[in-house]
Amino acid sequence: MNLMRVPALNTNYIWFLYNYKNECIIIDPGEETKVLDVLKKFQFKLRAILLTHNHIDHVNGVAPLIQHFPKTIVYGPVETKNHGSHFLVSEGDDFVLLHKKFKVLNLPGHTSGHIGFYSAPWLFCGDTVFSAGCGKICVGFDQHMYESFLKIKHLPHNTLIFSGHEYTLSNVNFAISVLPQDPFIINYRNKIIRLHNNNQPTVPTTLNLELKVNPFFRCGNSDIKKSLNLPCNFKEEWRVFSELRKKKDLF
Ligand SMILES: [Zn+2]
């Protein structure tokens, strides 16, 4: 199975998975034009669409694509019921597409019903984890988002994380404002600036890397607590996470 990244709208990525027969699965089509271009160019046969959540920039392409290819099967969380999902899935569900097994993980936080699709070593996590950052949180769901991060943290460290947007430069600038002396973040920021200046993508990322450069995976870190004016012995990590996200909102 192969993977392709297709930039769409302003900052979105639509991920394509395809096999040697040119059968393909796409994740979060926020628009149809780019998808139709790629399908035509590579003569892909669209078999399925996976949706992580119900935001318009992730689902807007579904209806027109289904009109073009009525046999396409759509999997998504309950919140995508009115956006074309045929199979409403949640944690504990799994299914096989193109001979690959996909497990569904509940990853609430960005929206209340957000899910991810895991097929080792790949995780399609929509707007949950971004490289060096974290998706915006819907009101009151800070602790849920923290728990979604914990769930991802316990996946194998070689997991490849496919996010829904290219936000790394802004995230890494925030990360360095919180941990200015951190050698991993300093190096990573230099690398991201180089990639950005050459119009190169910065995702997918790996869990192994994110555990080092993503402050939202490091809420036990005393320097992060210090930057949030919290005492070093502050124990409730989800509150550190929540304060960190609030600080990013104002960044
Ligand atoms: Zn979203």
PDB file of C-alpha atoms and ligand atoms in Angstrom:
ATOM      1  CA  MET A   1       0.000   0.000   0.000  1.00  0.00           C
ATOM      2  CA  ASN A   2       1.237   3.488  -0.859  1.00  0.00           C
ATOM      3  CA  LEU A   3       0.431   6.917   0.482  1.00  0.00           C
ATOM      4  CA  MET A   4      -0.001  10.273  -1.194  1.00  0.00           C
ATOM      5  CA  ARG A   5      -0.446  13.715   0.331  1.00  0.00           C
ATOM      6  CA  VAL A   6      -2.734  16.119  -1.525  1.00  0.00           C
ATOM      7  CA  PRO A   7      -2.809  19.733  -0.286  1.00  0.00           C
ATOM      8  CA  ALA A   8      -6.296  21.251  -0.369  1.00  0.00           C
ATOM      9  CA  LEU A   9      -8.058  24.490   0.630  1.00  0.00           C
ATOM     10  CA  ASN A  10      -5.668  26.707   2.640  1.00  0.00           C
ATOM     11  CA  THR A  11      -3.797  24.363   4.934  1.00  0.00           C
ATOM     12  CA  ASN A  12      -5.588  20.984   4.664  1.00  0.00           C
ATOM     13  CA  TYR A  13      -4.126  17.694   3.565  1.00  0.00           C
ATOM     14  CA  ILE A  14      -6.267  14.984   1.958  1.00  0.00           C
ATOM     15  CA  TRP A  15      -4.487  11.638   2.395  1.00  0.00           C
ATOM     16  CA  PHE A  16      -4.703   8.977  -0.336  1.00  0.00           C
ATOM     17  CA  LEU A  17      -3.920   5.311   0.298  1.00  0.00           C
ATOM     18  CA  TYR A  18      -3.663   3.168  -2.831  1.00  0.00           C
ATOM     19  CA  ASN A  19      -2.614  -0.347  -3.804  1.00  0.00           C
ATOM     20  CA  TYR A  20      -0.950  -1.881  -6.862  1.00  0.00           C
ATOM     21  CA  LYS A  21      -4.366  -2.198  -8.557  1.00  0.00           C
ATOM     22  CA  ASN A  22      -4.816   1.598  -8.195  1.00  0.00           C
ATOM     23  CA  GLU A  23      -7.726   1.107  -5.790  1.00  0.00           C
ATOM     24  CA  CYS A  24      -7.727   3.938  -3.265  1.00  0.00           C
ATOM     25  CA  ILE A  25      -9.071   5.174   0.058  1.00  0.00           C
ATOM     26  CA  ILE A  26      -9.092   8.860   0.937  1.00  0.00           C
ATOM     27  CA  ILE A  27      -9.211  10.564   4.305  1.00  0.00           C
ATOM     28  CA  ASP A  28     -11.108  13.792   5.049  1.00  0.00           C
ATOM     29  CA  PRO A  29     -11.889  15.208   1.584  1.00  0.00           C
ATOM     30  CA  GLY A  30     -12.611  18.858   2.350  1.00  0.00           C
ATOM     31  CA  GLU A  31     -13.162  19.521  -1.348  1.00  0.00           C
ATOM     32  CA  GLU A  32     -13.808  17.394  -4.439  1.00  0.00           C
ATOM     33  CA  THR A  33     -11.900  19.220  -7.205  1.00  0.00           C
ATOM     34  CA  LYS A  34      -8.403  18.254  -6.013  1.00  0.00           C
ATOM     35  CA  VAL A  35      -9.568  14.678  -5.395  1.00  0.00           C
ATOM     36  CA  LEU A  36     -11.107  14.345  -8.866  1.00  0.00           C
ATOM     37  CA  ASP A  37      -7.899  15.702 -10.441  1.00  0.00           C
ATOM     38  CA  VAL A  38      -5.757  13.124  -8.615  1.00  0.00           C
ATOM     39  CA  LEU A  39      -8.166  10.258  -9.338  1.00  0.00           C
ATOM     40  CA  LYS A  40      -8.064  11.131 -13.026  1.00  0.00           C
ATOM     41  CA  LYS A  41      -4.330  11.754 -13.234  1.00  0.00           C
ATOM     42  CA  PHE A  42      -3.364   8.433 -11.598  1.00  0.00           C
ATOM     43  CA  GLN A  43      -6.417   6.473 -12.795  1.00  0.00           C
ATOM     44  CA  PHE A  44      -7.306   5.598  -9.214  1.00  0.00           C
ATOM     45  CA  LYS A  45     -10.542   3.798  -8.408  1.00  0.00           C
ATOM     46  CA  LEU A  46     -12.112   5.322  -5.309  1.00  0.00           C
ATOM     47  CA  ARG A  47     -13.269   2.551  -2.933  1.00  0.00           C
ATOM     48  CA  ALA A  48     -13.785   4.277   0.423  1.00  0.00           C
ATOM     49  CA  ILE A  49     -13.702   7.579   2.300  1.00  0.00           C
ATOM     50  CA  LEU A  50     -12.727   7.856   5.976  1.00  0.00           C
ATOM     51  CA  LEU A  51     -13.888  10.874   7.988  1.00  0.00           C
ATOM     52  CA  THR A  52     -12.359  11.910  11.321  1.00  0.00           C
ATOM     53  CA  HIS A  53     -14.861  14.638  12.272  1.00  0.00           C
ATOM     54  CA  ASN A  54     -17.635  16.837  10.952  1.00  0.00           C
ATOM     55  CA  HIS A  55     -15.866  20.125  10.153  1.00  0.00           C
ATOM     56  CA  ILE A  56     -16.661  21.441   6.715  1.00  0.00           C
ATOM     57  CA  ASP A  57     -12.997  21.544   5.612  1.00  0.00           C
ATOM     58  CA  HIS A  58     -12.870  17.757   6.172  1.00  0.00           C
ATOM     59  CA  VAL A  59     -16.242  16.634   4.775  1.00  0.00           C
ATOM     60  CA  ASN A  60     -17.265  19.094   2.066  1.00  0.00           C
ATOM     61  CA  GLY A  61     -16.046  16.867  -0.782  1.00  0.00           C
ATOM     62  CA  VAL A  62     -18.020  13.795   0.273  1.00  0.00           C
ATOM     63  CA  ALA A  63     -21.401  14.492  -1.361  1.00  0.00           C
ATOM     64  CA  PRO A  64     -20.035  15.423  -4.815  1.00  0.00           C
ATOM     65  CA  LEU A  65     -17.608  12.472  -4.756  1.00  0.00           C
ATOM     66  CA  ILE A  66     -20.445  10.069  -3.925  1.00  0.00           C
ATOM     67  CA  GLN A  67     -22.392  11.519  -6.851  1.00  0.00           C
ATOM     68  CA  HIS A  68     -19.464  10.725  -9.149  1.00  0.00           C
ATOM     69  CA  PHE A  69     -18.736   7.316  -7.596  1.00  0.00           C
ATOM     70  CA  PRO A  70     -21.934   5.985  -5.968  1.00  0.00           C
ATOM     71  CA  LYS A  71     -20.318   2.689  -4.881  1.00  0.00           C
ATOM     72  CA  THR A  72     -17.872   4.451  -2.549  1.00  0.00           C
ATOM     73  CA  ILE A  73     -18.303   3.463   1.113  1.00  0.00           C
ATOM     74  CA  VAL A  74     -17.967   6.207   3.745  1.00  0.00           C
ATOM     75  CA  TYR A  75     -16.889   5.546   7.345  1.00  0.00           C
ATOM     76  CA  GLY A  76     -17.127   8.258   9.979  1.00  0.00           C
ATOM     77  CA  PRO A  77     -18.168   9.093  13.552  1.00  0.00           C
ATOM     78  CA  VAL A  78     -21.825   9.713  14.484  1.00  0.00           C
ATOM     79  CA  GLU A  79     -21.326  13.465  14.049  1.00  0.00           C
ATOM     80  CA  THR A  80     -20.778  12.863  10.281  1.00  0.00           C
ATOM     81  CA  LYS A  81     -24.192  11.191   9.873  1.00  0.00           C
ATOM     82  CA  ASN A  82     -25.492  14.104   7.803  1.00  0.00           C
ATOM     83  CA  HIS A  83     -22.288  14.369   5.783  1.00  0.00           C
ATOM     84  CA  GLY A  84     -22.636  11.107   3.879  1.00  0.00           C
ATOM     85  CA  SER A  85     -21.287   8.438   6.278  1.00  0.00           C
ATOM     86  CA  HIS A  86     -22.752   4.990   5.533  1.00  0.00           C
ATOM     87  CA  PHE A  87     -21.031   3.326   8.495  1.00  0.00           C
ATOM     88  CA  LEU A  88     -20.997   5.200  11.804  1.00  0.00           C
ATOM     89  CA  VAL A  89     -18.011   3.888  13.746  1.00  0.00           C
ATOM     90  CA  SER A  90     -16.464   4.390  17.174  1.00  0.00           C
ATOM     91  CA  GLU A  91     -13.782   2.919  19.445  1.00  0.00           C
ATOM     92  CA  GLY A  92     -13.748  -0.887  19.343  1.00  0.00           C
ATOM     93  CA  ASP A  93     -14.900  -1.047  15.718  1.00  0.00           C
ATOM     94  CA  ASP A  94     -12.569  -2.306  13.050  1.00  0.00           C
ATOM     95  CA  PHE A  95     -12.913  -3.053   9.345  1.00  0.00           C
ATOM     96  CA  VAL A  96     -10.787  -4.199   6.419  1.00  0.00           C
ATOM     97  CA  LEU A  97     -10.209  -2.080   3.316  1.00  0.00           C
ATOM     98  CA  LEU A  98      -7.842  -3.048   0.500  1.00  0.00           C
ATOM     99  CA  HIS A  99      -6.652  -5.955   2.701  1.00  0.00           C
ATOM    100  CA  LYS A 100      -5.604  -3.597   5.518  1.00  0.00           C
ATOM    101  CA  LYS A 101      -7.272  -3.684   8.910  1.00  0.00           C
ATOM    102  CA  PHE A 102      -8.280  -0.313  10.361  1.00  0.00           C
ATOM    103  CA  LYS A 103      -9.062   0.166  14.045  1.00  0.00           C
ATOM    104  CA  VAL A 104     -11.168   3.079  15.208  1.00  0.00           C
ATOM    105  CA  LEU A 105      -9.992   5.177  18.175  1.00  0.00           C
ATOM    106  CA  ASN A 106     -12.206   7.743  19.882  1.00  0.00           C
ATOM    107  CA  LEU A 107     -10.174  10.969  20.004  1.00  0.00           C
ATOM    108  CA  PRO A 108     -12.540  13.623  21.393  1.00  0.00           C
ATOM    109  CA  GLY A 109     -11.338  17.157  22.067  1.00  0.00           C
ATOM    110  CA  HIS A 110     -11.242  19.072  18.773  1.00  0.00           C
ATOM    111  CA  THR A 111     -14.892  18.042  18.364  1.00  0.00           C
ATOM    112  CA  SER A 112     -16.830  15.951  20.855  1.00  0.00           C
ATOM    113  CA  GLY A 113     -17.136  12.982  18.472  1.00  0.00           C
ATOM    114  CA  HIS A 114     -13.728  13.113  16.754  1.00  0.00           C
ATOM    115  CA  ILE A 115     -12.205   9.723  15.872  1.00  0.00           C
ATOM    116  CA  GLY A 116      -8.925   8.438  14.420  1.00  0.00           C
ATOM    117  CA  PHE A 117      -8.142   5.465  12.163  1.00  0.00           C
ATOM    118  CA  TYR A 118      -5.194   3.279  13.117  1.00  0.00           C
ATOM    119  CA  SER A 119      -3.657   0.719  10.784  1.00  0.00           C
ATOM    120  CA  ALA A 120      -0.155   0.000  12.072  1.00  0.00           C
ATOM    121  CA  PRO A 121       2.084   1.868  11.616  1.00  0.00           C
ATOM    122  CA  TRP A 122      -0.259   4.603  10.391  1.00  0.00           C
ATOM    123  CA  LEU A 123      -2.539   6.845  12.425  1.00  0.00           C
ATOM    124  CA  PHE A 124      -4.924   9.217  10.668  1.00  0.00           C
ATOM    125  CA  CYS A 125      -5.759  11.567  13.517  1.00  0.00           C
ATOM    126  CA  GLY A 126      -7.514  14.469  11.756  1.00  0.00           C
ATOM    127  CA  ASP A 127      -7.244  17.625  13.875  1.00  0.00           C
ATOM    128  CA  THR A 128      -6.065  15.991  17.124  1.00  0.00           C
ATOM    129  CA  VAL A 129      -2.255  15.938  16.993  1.00  0.00           C
ATOM    130  CA  PHE A 130      -0.348  18.297  14.696  1.00  0.00           C
ATOM    131  CA  SER A 131       3.395  18.209  14.457  1.00  0.00           C
ATOM    132  CA  ALA A 132       4.671  20.110  17.530  1.00  0.00           C
ATOM    133  CA  GLY A 133       1.095  21.058  18.410  1.00  0.00           C
ATOM    134  CA  CYS A 134      -2.492  20.200  19.188  1.00  0.00           C
ATOM    135  CA  GLY A 135      -5.845  20.899  17.509  1.00  0.00           C
ATOM    136  CA  LYS A 136      -8.142  23.618  18.808  1.00  0.00           C
ATOM    137  CA  ILE A 137     -10.350  22.285  21.576  1.00  0.00           C
ATOM    138  CA  CYS A 138     -14.150  22.608  21.594  1.00  0.00           C
ATOM    139  CA  VAL A 139     -15.373  24.339  24.723  1.00  0.00           C
ATOM    140  CA  GLY A 140     -15.152  22.214  27.851  1.00  0.00           C
ATOM    141  CA  PHE A 141     -13.289  19.312  26.223  1.00  0.00           C
ATOM    142  CA  ASP A 142      -9.748  20.047  27.486  1.00  0.00           C
ATOM    143  CA  GLN A 143      -9.551  16.914  29.624  1.00  0.00           C
ATOM    144  CA  HIS A 144     -10.905  14.783  26.754  1.00  0.00           C
ATOM    145  CA  MET A 145      -8.235  16.143  24.414  1.00  0.00           C
ATOM    146  CA  TYR A 146      -5.551  15.427  27.030  1.00  0.00           C
ATOM    147  CA  GLU A 147      -6.835  11.836  27.271  1.00  0.00           C
ATOM    148  CA  SER A 148      -6.816  11.533  23.469  1.00  0.00           C
ATOM    149  CA  PHE A 149      -3.135  12.562  23.550  1.00  0.00           C
ATOM    150  CA  LEU A 150      -2.477   9.944  26.262  1.00  0.00           C
ATOM    151  CA  LYS A 151      -4.112   7.280  24.086  1.00  0.00           C
ATOM    152  CA  ILE A 152      -1.880   8.215  21.142  1.00  0.00           C
ATOM    153  CA  LYS A 153       1.161   8.352  23.448  1.00  0.00           C
ATOM    154  CA  HIS A 154       0.643   4.650  24.203  1.00  0.00           C
ATOM    155  CA  LEU A 155       0.751   3.580  20.549  1.00  0.00           C
ATOM    156  CA  PRO A 156       4.057   2.121  19.280  1.00  0.00           C
ATOM    157  CA  HIS A 157       6.683   4.857  18.992  1.00  0.00           C
ATOM    158  CA  ASN A 158       7.231   4.150  15.299  1.00  0.00           C
ATOM    159  CA  THR A 159       3.627   5.218  14.566  1.00  0.00           C
ATOM    160  CA  LEU A 160       3.411   7.581  11.606  1.00  0.00           C
ATOM    161  CA  ILE A 161       1.010  10.422  12.377  1.00  0.00           C
ATOM    162  CA  PHE A 162      -0.998  11.866   9.493  1.00  0.00           C
ATOM    163  CA  SER A 163      -2.627  15.143  10.541  1.00  0.00           C
ATOM    164  CA  GLY A 164      -5.286  17.091   8.694  1.00  0.00           C
ATOM    165  CA  HIS A 165      -3.344  20.355   8.360  1.00  0.00           C
ATOM    166  CA  GLU A 166       0.072  21.883   7.773  1.00  0.00           C
ATOM    167  CA  TYR A 167       0.531  23.980  10.939  1.00  0.00           C
ATOM    168  CA  THR A 168       4.038  22.937  11.976  1.00  0.00           C
ATOM    169  CA  LEU A 169       5.845  26.278  11.612  1.00  0.00           C
ATOM    170  CA  SER A 170       3.416  28.140  13.852  1.00  0.00           C
ATOM    171  CA  ASN A 171       3.409  25.225  16.320  1.00  0.00           C
ATOM    172  CA  VAL A 172       7.159  25.009  16.559  1.00  0.00           C
ATOM    173  CA  ASN A 173       7.388  28.767  17.100  1.00  0.00           C
ATOM    174  CA  PHE A 174       4.999  28.374  20.005  1.00  0.00           C
ATOM    175  CA  ALA A 175       6.918  25.329  21.312  1.00  0.00           C
ATOM    176  CA  ILE A 176      10.150  27.329  21.408  1.00  0.00           C
ATOM    177  CA  SER A 177       8.425  30.181  23.258  1.00  0.00           C
ATOM    178  CA  VAL A 178       7.549  27.665  25.991  1.00  0.00           C
ATOM    179  CA  LEU A 179      10.825  25.695  25.971  1.00  0.00           C
ATOM    180  CA  PRO A 180      13.427  28.119  24.559  1.00  0.00           C
ATOM    181  CA  GLN A 181      16.458  26.080  25.678  1.00  0.00           C
ATOM    182  CA  ASP A 182      15.254  22.676  24.494  1.00  0.00           C
ATOM    183  CA  PRO A 183      17.801  21.197  22.031  1.00  0.00           C
ATOM    184  CA  PHE A 184      15.257  18.935  20.255  1.00  0.00           C
ATOM    185  CA  ILE A 185      12.882  21.837  19.639  1.00  0.00           C
ATOM    186  CA  ILE A 186      15.683  24.187  18.540  1.00  0.00           C
ATOM    187  CA  ASN A 187      16.911  21.606  15.987  1.00  0.00           C
ATOM    188  CA  TYR A 188      13.410  20.778  14.842  1.00  0.00           C
ATOM    189  CA  ARG A 189      12.523  24.443  14.356  1.00  0.00           C
ATOM    190  CA  ASN A 190      15.623  24.935  12.185  1.00  0.00           C
ATOM    191  CA  LYS A 191      14.609  21.948  10.082  1.00  0.00           C
ATOM    192  CA  ILE A 192      11.011  23.183   9.737  1.00  0.00           C
ATOM    193  CA  ILE A 193      12.141  26.676   8.698  1.00  0.00           C
ATOM    194  CA  ARG A 194      14.325  25.079   5.983  1.00  0.00           C
ATOM    195  CA  LEU A 195      11.426  22.926   4.740  1.00  0.00           C
ATOM    196  CA  HIS A 196       9.013  25.872   4.854  1.00  0.00           C
ATOM    197  CA  ASN A 197      11.393  28.113   2.885  1.00  0.00           C
ATOM    198  CA  ASN A 198      11.573  25.405   0.212  1.00  0.00           C
ATOM    199  CA  ASN A 199       7.787  24.925   0.141  1.00  0.00           C
ATOM    200  CA  GLN A 200       8.224  21.371   1.432  1.00  0.00           C
ATOM    201  CA  PRO A 201       5.630  19.570   3.584  1.00  0.00           C
ATOM    202  CA  THR A 202       6.482  18.726   7.195  1.00  0.00           C
ATOM    203  CA  VAL A 203       4.062  15.843   7.761  1.00  0.00           C
ATOM    204  CA  PRO A 204       3.612  12.939   8.315  1.00  0.00           C
ATOM    205  CA  THR A 205       5.511  12.956  11.556  1.00  0.00           C
ATOM    206  CA  THR A 206       6.321  10.099  13.939  1.00  0.00           C
ATOM    207  CA  LEU A 207       5.198   9.568  17.500  1.00  0.00           C
ATOM    208  CA  ASN A 208       8.830   9.139  18.495  1.00  0.00           C
ATOM    209  CA  LEU A 209       9.629  12.648  17.238  1.00  0.00           C
ATOM    210  CA  GLU A 210       6.466  14.201  18.688  1.00  0.00           C
ATOM    211  CA  LEU A 211       7.294  12.880  22.157  1.00  0.00           C
ATOM    212  CA  LYS A 212      10.417  15.065  21.961  1.00  0.00           C
ATOM    213  CA  VAL A 213       9.244  18.210  20.127  1.00  0.00           C
ATOM    214  CA  ASN A 214       5.546  18.496  20.948  1.00  0.00           C
ATOM    215  CA  PRO A 215       4.974  20.319  24.271  1.00  0.00           C
ATOM    216  CA  PHE A 216       1.443  18.871  24.475  1.00  0.00           C
ATOM    217  CA  PHE A 217       2.998  15.411  24.950  1.00  0.00           C
ATOM    218  CA  ARG A 218       5.300  16.755  27.676  1.00  0.00           C
ATOM    219  CA  CYS A 219       2.945  18.292  30.231  1.00  0.00           C
ATOM    220  CA  GLY A 220       4.928  16.807  33.143  1.00  0.00           C
ATOM    221  CA  ASN A 221       7.924  18.948  32.159  1.00  0.00           C
ATOM    222  CA  SER A 222       8.831  21.451  34.908  1.00  0.00           C
ATOM    223  CA  ASP A 223       9.979  24.161  32.436  1.00  0.00           C
ATOM    224  CA  ILE A 224       6.568  24.025  30.742  1.00  0.00           C
ATOM    225  CA  LYS A 225       4.887  24.409  34.137  1.00  0.00           C
ATOM    226  CA  LYS A 226       7.208  27.342  34.915  1.00  0.00           C
ATOM    227  CA  SER A 227       6.306  29.075  31.639  1.00  0.00           C
ATOM    228  CA  LEU A 228       2.635  28.766  32.659  1.00  0.00           C
ATOM    229  CA  ASN A 229       3.346  30.142  36.165  1.00  0.00           C
ATOM    230  CA  LEU A 230       2.439  26.796  37.734  1.00  0.00           C
ATOM    231  CA  PRO A 231       4.488  25.275  40.583  1.00  0.00           C
ATOM    232  CA  CYS A 232       6.958  22.489  39.582  1.00  0.00           C
ATOM    233  CA  ASN A 233       5.149  19.978  41.780  1.00  0.00           C
ATOM    234  CA  PHE A 234       1.759  20.695  40.140  1.00  0.00           C
ATOM    235  CA  LYS A 235       0.360  17.215  39.600  1.00  0.00           C
ATOM    236  CA  GLU A 236      -2.754  17.517  37.414  1.00  0.00           C
ATOM    237  CA  GLU A 237      -1.264  17.102  33.966  1.00  0.00           C
ATOM    238  CA  TRP A 238      -4.522  17.647  32.136  1.00  0.00           C
ATOM    239  CA  ARG A 239      -4.730  21.148  33.655  1.00  0.00           C
ATOM    240  CA  VAL A 240      -1.190  21.880  32.462  1.00  0.00           C
ATOM    241  CA  PHE A 241      -2.335  20.677  29.018  1.00  0.00           C
ATOM    242  CA  SER A 242      -5.382  22.931  29.194  1.00  0.00           C
ATOM    243  CA  GLU A 243      -3.349  26.004  30.239  1.00  0.00           C
ATOM    244  CA  LEU A 244      -0.855  25.291  27.471  1.00  0.00           C
ATOM    245  CA  ARG A 245      -3.630  25.151  24.869  1.00  0.00           C
ATOM    246  CA  LYS A 246      -5.111  28.433  26.197  1.00  0.00           C
ATOM    247  CA  LYS A 247      -1.671  30.041  25.884  1.00  0.00           C
ATOM    248  CA  LYS A 248      -1.412  28.778  22.289  1.00  0.00           C
ATOM    249  CA  ASP A 249      -4.831  30.300  21.525  1.00  0.00           C
ATOM    250  CA  LEU A 250      -3.375  33.704  22.407  1.00  0.00           C
ATOM    251  CA  PHE A 251      -0.035  33.139  20.660  1.00  0.00           C
TER     252      PHE A 251
HETATM  253 ZN    ZN B   1     -11.488  20.479  12.359  1.00  0.00          ZN
END
